[in-house]
Tab-separated table of N, CA and C in Angstrom:
chain	number	residue	atom	x	y	z
A	1041	MET	N	7.629	-17.015	9.330
A	1041	MET	CA	6.634	-16.360	8.519
A	1041	MET	C	7.340	-15.651	7.365
A	1042	LYS	N	6.750	-15.737	6.184
A	1042	LYS	CA	7.308	-15.129	4.974
A	1042	LYS	C	6.801	-13.692	4.791
A	1043	VAL	N	7.637	-12.880	4.188
A	1043	VAL	CA	7.299	-11.484	3.907
A	1043	VAL	C	5.998	-11.385	3.117
A	1044	GLU	N	5.809	-12.254	2.124
A	1044	GLU	CA	4.623	-12.181	1.266
A	1044	GLU	C	3.320	-12.368	2.033
A	1045	GLN	N	3.368	-12.936	3.221
A	1045	GLN	CA	2.165	-13.162	4.018
A	1045	GLN	C	1.633	-11.891	4.669
A	1046	ILE	N	2.504	-10.905	4.887
A	1046	ILE	CA	2.056	-9.702	5.597
A	1046	ILE	C	2.341	-8.395	4.856
A	1047	MET	N	3.007	-8.470	3.709
A	1047	MET	CA	3.348	-7.246	2.971
A	1047	MET	C	2.098	-6.586	2.407
A	1048	THR	N	2.225	-5.311	2.074
A	1048	THR	CA	1.183	-4.583	1.375
A	1048	THR	C	1.418	-4.808	-0.114
A	1049	ARG	N	0.390	-5.283	-0.789
A	1049	ARG	CA	0.543	-5.641	-2.203
A	1049	ARG	C	0.252	-4.488	-3.161
A	1050	GLU	N	-0.648	-3.615	-2.800
A	1050	GLU	CA	-1.006	-2.482	-3.670
A	1050	GLU	C	-0.004	-1.356	-3.428
A	1051	VAL	N	0.963	-1.224	-4.320
A	1051	VAL	CA	2.007	-0.221	-4.150
A	1051	VAL	C	1.957	0.765	-5.309
A	1052	LYS	N	1.891	2.028	-4.980
A	1052	LYS	CA	1.939	3.086	-5.986
A	1052	LYS	C	3.396	3.395	-6.283
A	1053	VAL	N	3.696	3.668	-7.543
A	1053	VAL	CA	5.070	3.946	-7.960
A	1053	VAL	C	5.098	5.218	-8.802
A	1054	CYS	N	6.285	5.733	-8.966
A	1054	CYS	CA	6.508	6.814	-9.920
A	1054	CYS	C	7.810	6.496	-10.648
A	1055	THR	N	8.127	7.297	-11.644
A	1055	THR	CA	9.384	7.116	-12.367
A	1055	THR	C	10.344	8.226	-11.966
A	1056	GLU	N	11.591	8.040	-12.308
A	1056	GLU	CA	12.597	9.045	-11.970
A	1056	GLU	C	12.376	10.346	-12.736
A	1057	ALA	N	11.610	10.288	-13.820
A	1057	ALA	CA	11.311	11.491	-14.604
A	1057	ALA	C	10.111	12.259	-14.055
A	1058	ASP	N	9.314	11.638	-13.201
A	1058	ASP	CA	8.169	12.326	-12.597
A	1058	ASP	C	8.658	13.460	-11.693
A	1059	SER	N	7.769	14.382	-11.426
A	1059	SER	CA	8.103	15.483	-10.516
A	1059	SER	C	7.849	15.059	-9.067
A	1060	LEU	N	8.461	15.775	-8.156
A	1060	LEU	CA	8.195	15.525	-6.737
A	1060	LEU	C	6.750	15.839	-6.398
A	1061	ASN	N	6.122	16.707	-7.182
A	1061	ASN	CA	4.711	16.988	-6.970
A	1061	ASN	C	3.889	15.710	-7.166
A	1062	ARG	N	4.223	14.927	-8.198
A	1062	ARG	CA	3.520	13.662	-8.452
A	1062	ARG	C	3.752	12.686	-7.294
A	1063	ALA	N	4.971	12.588	-6.823
A	1063	ALA	CA	5.278	11.691	-5.698
A	1063	ALA	C	4.503	12.118	-4.450
A	1064	ALA	N	4.487	13.410	-4.164
A	1064	ALA	CA	3.765	13.925	-2.998
A	1064	ALA	C	2.268	13.683	-3.141
A	1065	GLU	N	1.757	13.857	-4.342
A	1065	GLU	CA	0.339	13.617	-4.606
A	1065	GLU	C	-0.025	12.158	-4.306
A	1066	LEU	N	0.796	11.224	-4.758
A	1066	LEU	CA	0.549	9.797	-4.494
A	1066	LEU	C	0.611	9.503	-2.999
A	1067	MET	N	1.591	10.086	-2.311
A	1067	MET	CA	1.713	9.864	-0.865
A	1067	MET	C	0.474	10.382	-0.139
A	1068	TRP	N	-0.027	11.527	-0.546
A	1068	TRP	CA	-1.206	12.119	0.091
A	1068	TRP	C	-2.447	11.281	-0.185
A	1069	GLU	N	-2.686	10.963	-1.459
A	1069	GLU	CA	-3.898	10.242	-1.848
A	1069	GLU	C	-3.970	8.830	-1.280
A	1070	PHE	N	-2.829	8.170	-1.160
A	1070	PHE	CA	-2.831	6.774	-0.740
A	1070	PHE	C	-2.240	6.566	0.654
A	1071	GLU	N	-2.054	7.677	1.385
A	1071	GLU	CA	-1.615	7.646	2.778
A	1071	GLU	C	-0.393	6.752	2.994
A	1072	CYS	N	0.659	7.063	2.248
A	1072	CYS	CA	1.899	6.307	2.413
A	1072	CYS	C	3.067	7.278	2.546
A	1073	GLY	N	4.132	6.830	3.169
A	1073	GLY	CA	5.272	7.698	3.437
A	1073	GLY	C	6.421	7.555	2.464
A	1074	CYS	N	6.279	6.627	1.509
A	1074	CYS	CA	7.328	6.473	0.507
A	1074	CYS	C	6.737	5.931	-0.779
A	1075	ILE	N	7.443	6.187	-1.851
A	1075	ILE	CA	7.044	5.720	-3.172
A	1075	ILE	C	8.264	5.083	-3.830
A	1076	PRO	N	8.170	3.803	-4.205
A	1076	PRO	CA	9.261	3.209	-4.984
A	1076	PRO	C	9.333	3.884	-6.349
A	1077	VAL	N	10.532	4.022	-6.857
A	1077	VAL	CA	10.764	4.663	-8.149
A	1077	VAL	C	11.210	3.586	-9.131
A	1078	ILE	N	10.482	3.473	-10.238
A	1078	ILE	CA	10.840	2.479	-11.246
A	1078	ILE	C	11.490	3.170	-12.434
A	1079	SER	N	12.266	2.393	-13.175
A	1079	SER	CA	12.984	2.957	-14.318
A	1079	SER	C	12.015	3.370	-15.419
A	1080	THR	N	12.440	4.323	-16.205
A	1080	THR	CA	11.602	4.815	-17.301
A	1080	THR	C	11.714	3.937	-18.539
A	1081	ASP	N	12.625	2.973	-18.539
A	1081	ASP	CA	12.798	2.141	-19.739
A	1081	ASP	C	11.772	1.008	-19.846
A	1082	GLY	N	10.855	0.926	-18.880
A	1082	GLY	CA	9.761	-0.026	-18.977
A	1082	GLY	C	10.043	-1.421	-18.464
A	1083	ASP	N	11.227	-1.653	-17.887
A	1083	ASP	CA	11.507	-3.003	-17.388
A	1083	ASP	C	10.911	-3.264	-16.007
A	1084	GLY	N	10.372	-2.229	-15.369
A	1084	GLY	CA	9.706	-2.400	-14.080
A	1084	GLY	C	10.629	-2.583	-12.896
A	1085	LYS	N	11.900	-2.376	-13.073
A	1085	LYS	CA	12.861	-2.543	-11.968
A	1085	LYS	C	12.859	-1.303	-11.087
A	1086	VAL	N	13.034	-1.530	-9.800
A	1086	VAL	CA	13.095	-0.437	-8.835
A	1086	VAL	C	14.499	0.166	-8.889
A	1087	VAL	N	14.560	1.481	-9.146
A	1087	VAL	CA	15.849	2.167	-9.254
A	1087	VAL	C	16.078	3.152	-8.120
A	1088	GLY	N	15.058	3.330	-7.276
A	1088	GLY	CA	15.193	4.257	-6.164
A	1088	GLY	C	13.947	4.225	-5.307
A	1089	ILE	N	13.984	5.036	-4.281
A	1089	ILE	CA	12.826	5.186	-3.403
A	1089	ILE	C	12.822	6.629	-2.911
A	1090	VAL	N	11.646	7.222	-2.848
A	1090	VAL	CA	11.533	8.605	-2.385
A	1090	VAL	C	10.562	8.630	-1.206
A	1091	THR	N	10.951	9.314	-0.155
A	1091	THR	CA	10.135	9.405	1.050
A	1091	THR	C	9.552	10.804	1.188
A	1092	ASP	N	8.592	10.927	2.093
A	1092	ASP	CA	8.017	12.245	2.354
A	1092	ASP	C	9.090	13.211	2.854
A	1093	ARG	N	10.034	12.711	3.610
A	1093	ARG	CA	11.134	13.557	4.092
A	1093	ARG	C	12.012	14.015	2.927
A	1094	ASP	N	12.276	13.118	1.970
A	1094	ASP	CA	13.057	13.491	0.786
A	1094	ASP	C	12.385	14.639	0.029
A	1095	VAL	N	11.067	14.556	-0.100
A	1095	VAL	CA	10.307	15.597	-0.798
A	1095	VAL	C	10.455	16.928	-0.064
A	1096	ALA	N	10.253	16.909	1.239
A	1096	ALA	CA	10.332	18.135	2.032
A	1096	ALA	C	11.731	18.745	1.985
A	1097	MET	N	12.754	17.921	2.130
A	1097	MET	CA	14.123	18.444	2.141
A	1097	MET	C	14.541	18.964	0.774
A	1098	ALA	N	14.103	18.313	-0.307
A	1098	ALA	CA	14.429	18.801	-1.651
A	1098	ALA	C	13.784	20.159	-1.894
A	1099	ALA	N	12.528	20.315	-1.469
A	1099	ALA	CA	11.847	21.601	-1.629
A	1099	ALA	C	12.580	22.686	-0.846
A	1100	TYR	N	13.005	22.364	0.358
A	1100	TYR	CA	13.702	23.339	1.211
A	1100	TYR	C	15.071	23.700	0.631
A	1101	THR	N	15.867	22.677	0.293
A	1101	THR	CA	17.243	22.953	-0.132
A	1101	THR	C	17.340	23.508	-1.552
A	1102	GLN	N	16.379	23.157	-2.403
A	1102	GLN	CA	16.447	23.638	-3.784
A	1102	GLN	C	15.647	24.916	-4.005
A	1103	GLY	N	14.749	25.225	-3.084
A	1103	GLY	CA	13.981	26.461	-3.186
A	1103	GLY	C	13.117	26.558	-4.430
A	1104	LYS	N	12.638	25.421	-4.902
A	1104	LYS	CA	11.799	25.402	-6.106
A	1104	LYS	C	10.438	24.806	-5.774
A	1105	GLN	N	9.495	25.013	-6.680
A	1105	GLN	CA	8.194	24.370	-6.571
A	1105	GLN	C	8.384	22.867	-6.800
A	1106	LEU	N	7.536	22.045	-6.175
A	1106	LEU	CA	7.668	20.592	-6.314
A	1106	LEU	C	7.530	20.129	-7.760
A	1107	TRP	N	6.688	20.777	-8.536
A	1107	TRP	CA	6.507	20.364	-9.930
A	1107	TRP	C	7.764	20.599	-10.760
A	1108	ALA	N	8.695	21.434	-10.263
A	1108	ALA	CA	9.917	21.753	-11.001
A	1108	ALA	C	11.108	20.885	-10.584
A	1109	ILE	N	10.894	19.980	-9.651
A	1109	ILE	CA	11.989	19.140	-9.156
A	1109	ILE	C	11.732	17.690	-9.569
A	1110	PRO	N	12.619	17.102	-10.363
A	1110	PRO	CA	12.429	15.704	-10.742
A	1110	PRO	C	12.706	14.762	-9.563
A	1111	VAL	N	11.962	13.690	-9.527
A	1111	VAL	CA	12.139	12.676	-8.477
A	1111	VAL	C	13.592	12.214	-8.410
A	1112	ALA	N	14.233	12.082	-9.562
A	1112	ALA	CA	15.608	11.574	-9.627
A	1112	ALA	C	16.580	12.375	-8.769
A	1113	THR	N	16.310	13.668	-8.549
A	1113	THR	CA	17.239	14.487	-7.768
A	1113	THR	C	17.058	14.330	-6.262
A	1114	ALA	N	15.941	13.738	-5.834
A	1114	ALA	CA	15.672	13.638	-4.396
A	1114	ALA	C	15.640	12.206	-3.888
A	1115	MET	N	15.495	11.235	-4.777
A	1115	MET	CA	15.317	9.841	-4.347
A	1115	MET	C	16.627	9.243	-3.847
A	1116	ALA	N	16.487	8.234	-3.021
A	1116	ALA	CA	17.644	7.433	-2.624
A	1116	ALA	C	17.919	6.458	-3.765
A	1117	HIS	N	19.140	6.436	-4.242
A	1117	HIS	CA	19.496	5.560	-5.363
A	1117	HIS	C	19.862	4.158	-4.890
A	1118	LYS	N	20.294	4.048	-3.656
A	1118	LYS	CA	20.612	2.732	-3.096
A	1118	LYS	C	19.311	2.160	-2.522
A	1119	VAL	N	18.817	1.119	-3.145
A	1119	VAL	CA	17.551	0.523	-2.721
A	1119	VAL	C	17.833	-0.713	-1.875
A	1120	ILE	N	17.384	-0.662	-0.641
A	1120	ILE	CA	17.454	-1.824	0.239
A	1120	ILE	C	16.112	-2.522	0.091
A	1121	ALA	N	16.119	-3.753	-0.384
A	1121	ALA	CA	14.877	-4.479	-0.648
A	1121	ALA	C	15.009	-5.912	-0.151
A	1122	CYS	N	13.880	-6.576	-0.098
A	1122	CYS	CA	13.869	-8.003	0.233
A	1122	CYS	C	13.014	-8.702	-0.816
A	1123	HIS	N	12.986	-10.008	-0.754
A	1123	HIS	CA	12.175	-10.794	-1.669
A	1123	HIS	C	10.969	-11.352	-0.933
A	1124	ALA	N	9.915	-11.601	-1.681
A	1124	ALA	CA	8.646	-12.059	-1.117
A	1124	ALA	C	8.805	-13.353	-0.322
A	1125	ASP	N	9.744	-14.204	-0.721
A	1125	ASP	CA	9.911	-15.483	-0.025
A	1125	ASP	C	10.898	-15.426	1.139
A	1126	HIS	N	11.441	-14.250	1.424
A	1126	HIS	CA	12.310	-14.096	2.602
A	1126	HIS	C	11.471	-14.165	3.869
A	1127	GLY	N	12.099	-14.546	4.947
A	1127	GLY	CA	11.434	-14.528	6.239
A	1127	GLY	C	11.320	-13.106	6.767
A	1128	VAL	N	10.305	-12.872	7.578
A	1128	VAL	CA	10.110	-11.547	8.165
A	1128	VAL	C	11.295	-11.183	9.058
A	1129	SER	N	11.879	-12.155	9.723
A	1129	SER	CA	13.050	-11.881	10.569
A	1129	SER	C	14.196	-11.298	9.746
A	1130	TYR	N	14.401	-11.836	8.558
A	1130	TYR	CA	15.440	-11.320	7.672
A	1130	TYR	C	15.130	-9.872	7.282
A	1131	ALA	N	13.880	-9.611	6.925
A	1131	ALA	CA	13.478	-8.254	6.532
A	1131	ALA	C	13.671	-7.279	7.687
A	1132	GLU	N	13.302	-7.702	8.888
A	1132	GLU	CA	13.499	-6.827	10.056
A	1132	GLU	C	14.969	-6.547	10.297
A	1133	ALA	N	15.809	-7.545	10.092
A	1133	ALA	CA	17.252	-7.343	10.253
A	1133	ALA	C	17.752	-6.290	9.258
A	1134	LEU	N	17.259	-6.343	8.018
A	1134	LEU	CA	17.621	-5.320	7.027
A	1134	LEU	C	17.186	-3.934	7.490
A	1135	MET	N	15.972	-3.856	8.034
A	1135	MET	CA	15.470	-2.571	8.524
A	1135	MET	C	16.352	-2.036	9.651
A	1136	ARG	N	16.708	-2.904	10.585
A	1136	ARG	CA	17.552	-2.476	11.711
A	1136	ARG	C	18.926	-2.029	11.224
A	1137	GLU	N	19.556	-2.857	10.396
A	1137	GLU	CA	20.915	-2.554	9.924
A	1137	GLU	C	20.981	-1.256	9.122
A	1138	ASN	N	19.937	-0.986	8.349
A	1138	ASN	CA	19.939	0.178	7.463
A	1138	ASN	C	19.128	1.348	7.982
A	1139	ARG	N	18.520	1.164	9.172
A	1139	ARG	CA	17.725	2.202	9.822
A	1139	ARG	C	16.639	2.743	8.898
A	1140	ILE	N	15.856	1.813	8.345
A	1140	ILE	CA	14.746	2.175	7.468
A	1140	ILE	C	13.457	1.524	7.954
A	1141	ARG	N	12.340	2.135	7.632
A	1141	ARG	CA	11.024	1.678	8.100
A	1141	ARG	C	10.253	0.883	7.060
A	1142	ARG	N	10.698	0.936	5.811
A	1142	ARG	CA	9.950	0.286	4.734
A	1142	ARG	C	10.922	-0.366	3.757
A	1143	LEU	N	10.508	-1.530	3.245
A	1143	LEU	CA	11.315	-2.254	2.266
A	1143	LEU	C	10.481	-2.583	1.037
A	1144	PRO	N	10.944	-2.223	-0.154
A	1144	PRO	CA	10.291	-2.747	-1.341
A	1144	PRO	C	10.453	-4.271	-1.345
A	1145	VAL	N	9.425	-4.969	-1.802
A	1145	VAL	CA	9.463	-6.426	-1.868
A	1145	VAL	C	9.472	-6.828	-3.341
A	1146	LEU	N	10.431	-7.670	-3.696
A	1146	LEU	CA	10.634	-8.056	-5.086
A	1146	LEU	C	10.315	-9.532	-5.306
A	1147	ASP	N	9.993	-9.869	-6.564
A	1147	ASP	CA	9.790	-11.275	-6.912
A	1147	ASP	C	11.123	-11.868	-7.374
A	1148	GLU	N	11.087	-13.088	-7.886
A	1148	GLU	CA	12.323	-13.771	-8.303
A	1148	GLU	C	12.996	-13.091	-9.489
A	1149	ASN	N	12.267	-12.226	-10.222
A	1149	ASN	CA	12.845	-11.476	-11.341
A	1149	ASN	C	13.192	-10.040	-10.951
A	1150	ASP	N	13.177	-9.771	-9.668
A	1150	ASP	CA	13.475	-8.443	-9.120
A	1150	ASP	C	12.474	-7.372	-9.540
A	1151	HIS	N	11.221	-7.766	-9.786
A	1151	HIS	CA	10.145	-6.813	-10.050
A	1151	HIS	C	9.380	-6.560	-8.756
A	1152	LEU	N	8.914	-5.356	-8.602
A	1152	LEU	CA	8.192	-4.947	-7.405
A	1152	LEU	C	6.858	-5.690	-7.284
A	1153	VAL	N	6.645	-6.314	-6.128
A	1153	VAL	CA	5.375	-7.007	-5.876
A	1153	VAL	C	4.698	-6.522	-4.599
A	1154	GLY	N	5.381	-5.674	-3.838
A	1154	GLY	CA	4.790	-5.175	-2.607
A	1154	GLY	C	5.757	-4.302	-1.850
A	1155	ILE	N	5.325	-3.940	-0.653
A	1155	ILE	CA	6.185	-3.183	0.249
A	1155	ILE	C	5.906	-3.687	1.658
A	1156	LEU	N	6.952	-3.803	2.442
A	1156	LEU	CA	6.826	-4.241	3.824
A	1156	LEU	C	7.233	-3.088	4.721
A	1157	SER	N	6.345	-2.737	5.650
A	1157	SER	CA	6.643	-1.635	6.569
A	1157	SER	C	6.640	-2.148	8.001
A	1158	LEU	N	7.191	-1.341	8.879
A	1158	LEU	CA	7.108	-1.674	10.305
A	1158	LEU	C	5.654	-1.772	10.738
A	1159	ASP	N	4.783	-0.979	10.137
A	1159	ASP	CA	3.351	-1.045	10.443
A	1159	ASP	C	2.791	-2.431	10.119
A	1160	ASP	N	3.192	-2.995	8.976
A	1160	ASP	CA	2.721	-4.333	8.603
A	1160	ASP	C	3.147	-5.366	9.650
A	1161	ILE	N	4.380	-5.257	10.091
A	1161	ILE	CA	4.914	-6.200	11.079
A	1161	ILE	C	4.202	-6.031	12.419
A	1162	ALA	N	3.999	-4.773	12.827
A	1162	ALA	CA	3.318	-4.506	14.101
A	1162	ALA	C	1.867	-4.991	14.066
A	1163	ARG	N	1.180	-4.775	12.943
A	1163	ARG	CA	-0.208	-5.255	12.820
A	1163	ARG	C	-0.284	-6.768	12.944
A	1164	GLU	N	0.650	-7.468	12.319
A	1164	GLU	CA	0.653	-8.935	12.403
A	1164	GLU	C	0.958	-9.397	13.820
A	1165	ALA	N	1.888	-8.723	14.486
A	1165	ALA	CA	2.196	-9.082	15.878
A	1165	ALA	C	0.965	-8.874	16.754
A	1166	ARG	N	0.251	-7.773	16.551
A	1166	ARG	CA	-0.963	-7.503	17.325
A	1166	ARG	C	-2.031	-8.558	17.030
A	1167	ARG	N	-2.182	-8.913	15.746
A	1167	ARG	CA	-3.168	-9.925	15.354
A	1167	ARG	C	-2.864	-11.263	16.034
A	1168	GLN	N	-1.609	-11.640	16.040
A	1168	GLN	CA	-1.231	-12.902	16.674
A	1168	GLN	C	-1.464	-12.845	18.182
A	1169	ALA	N	-1.120	-11.717	18.801
A	1169	ALA	CA	-1.301	-11.584	20.250
A	1169	ALA	C	-2.777	-11.608	20.626
A	1170	SER	N	-3.640	-10.942	19.834
A	1170	SER	CA	-5.064	-10.936	20.179
A	1170	SER	C	-5.727	-12.274	19.898
A	1171	ALA	N	-5.105	-13.098	19.074
A	1171	ALA	CA	-5.629	-14.443	18.831
A	1171	ALA	C	-5.144	-15.414	19.905
A	1172	GLY	N	-4.379	-14.887	20.872
A	1172	GLY	CA	-3.890	-15.719	21.972
A	1172	GLY	C	-2.694	-16.580	21.614
A	1173	ARG	N	-2.074	-16.288	20.474
A	1173	ARG	CA	-0.901	-17.062	20.081
A	1173	ARG	C	0.357	-16.338	20.499
A	1174	ARG	N	1.389	-17.108	20.663
A	1174	ARG	CA	2.708	-16.537	20.919
A	1174	ARG	C	3.126	-15.798	19.656
A	1175	VAL	N	3.529	-14.562	19.792
A	1175	VAL	CA	3.886	-13.742	18.638
A	1175	VAL	C	5.163	-14.282	18.013
A	1176	GLN	N	5.045	-14.651	16.729
A	1176	GLN	CA	6.181	-15.225	16.020
A	1176	GLN	C	6.444	-14.513	14.705
A	1177	VAL	N	6.223	-13.237	14.688
A	1177	VAL	CA	6.448	-12.483	13.462
A	1177	VAL	C	7.931	-12.435	13.147
A	1178	SER	N	8.748	-12.190	14.160
A	1178	SER	CA	10.171	-12.015	13.909
A	1178	SER	C	10.988	-12.476	15.100
A	1179	GLY	N	12.287	-12.502	14.889
A	1179	GLY	CA	13.186	-12.942	15.945
A	1179	GLY	C	13.451	-11.882	16.998
A	1180	GLU	N	13.722	-10.677	16.577
A	1180	GLU	CA	14.101	-9.606	17.504
A	1180	GLU	C	12.903	-8.961	18.179
A	1181	GLY	N	11.817	-8.837	17.479
A	1181	GLY	CA	10.661	-8.152	18.030
A	1181	GLY	C	10.492	-6.777	17.432
A	1182	VAL	N	9.245	-6.385	17.280
A	1182	VAL	CA	8.914	-5.108	16.653
A	1182	VAL	C	9.506	-3.938	17.424
A	1183	SER	N	9.437	-3.981	18.739
A	1183	SER	CA	9.940	-2.850	19.533
A	1183	SER	C	11.445	-2.681	19.364
A	1184	ASP	N	12.191	-3.789	19.256
A	1184	ASP	CA	13.634	-3.698	19.042
A	1184	ASP	C	13.943	-3.072	17.674
A	1185	THR	N	13.180	-3.479	16.678
A	1185	THR	CA	13.391	-2.937	15.329
A	1185	THR	C	13.056	-1.453	15.296
A	1186	LEU	N	11.926	-1.098	15.892
A	1186	LEU	CA	11.530	0.314	15.920
A	1186	LEU	C	12.577	1.155	16.648
A	1187	ALA	N	13.077	0.667	17.755
A	1187	ALA	CA	14.115	1.405	18.494
A	1187	ALA	C	15.382	1.569	17.660
A	1188	SER	N	15.768	0.541	16.919
A	1188	SER	CA	16.973	0.611	16.075
A	1188	SER	C	16.799	1.600	14.932
A	1189	VAL	N	15.622	1.584	14.316
A	1189	VAL	CA	15.351	2.455	13.174
A	1189	VAL	C	15.240	3.906	13.608
A	1190	SER	N	14.621	4.134	14.753
A	1190	SER	CA	14.400	5.500	15.224
A	1190	SER	C	15.639	6.027	15.894
C-alpha cells in the first residue's frame, strides 16, 4: 500500500517567520499535533516542523508570550519526510527509526502534499480488519511502530 492512499491531504502550514501563537492557533483549530513549516521565499519547500510539545517547551524555556516567539526558534530543522509513492512499510520504518509519530509527505518536486500519522495507519488497519481482510498496511504492524515511537 502506498502512502498517498492513506495520508491526510489537507495540511495546515506556517512559515518560519510566523509566531508560535499562529502555530498553536492552527493546531487548536484543526486538531493536529504538528505543523509543517515552509520557507518564506515562496518555493513551498518544507524547512522544519513544529509540534505542540515544541510550542510548550519554547514557552517554558524562553519565558515569553507565544506571539513573541518565532516558529524558527522552536521548530525541528531536520525534517524526516517520505514521498507519496513510498510504501507505508517504508514510512513506518522511518517513524520507528526516528521515533516520530508524523511524517510530512512530499511529491516528486519535494513539495508538501500531505502528512502521514500513526493515526492514519491505525485507521487503515482497523478498516481492513473490519472488512474481514488480512491487515496489510505495513510489515511490522502498528503496535510495533507505536511501541518504538513511544
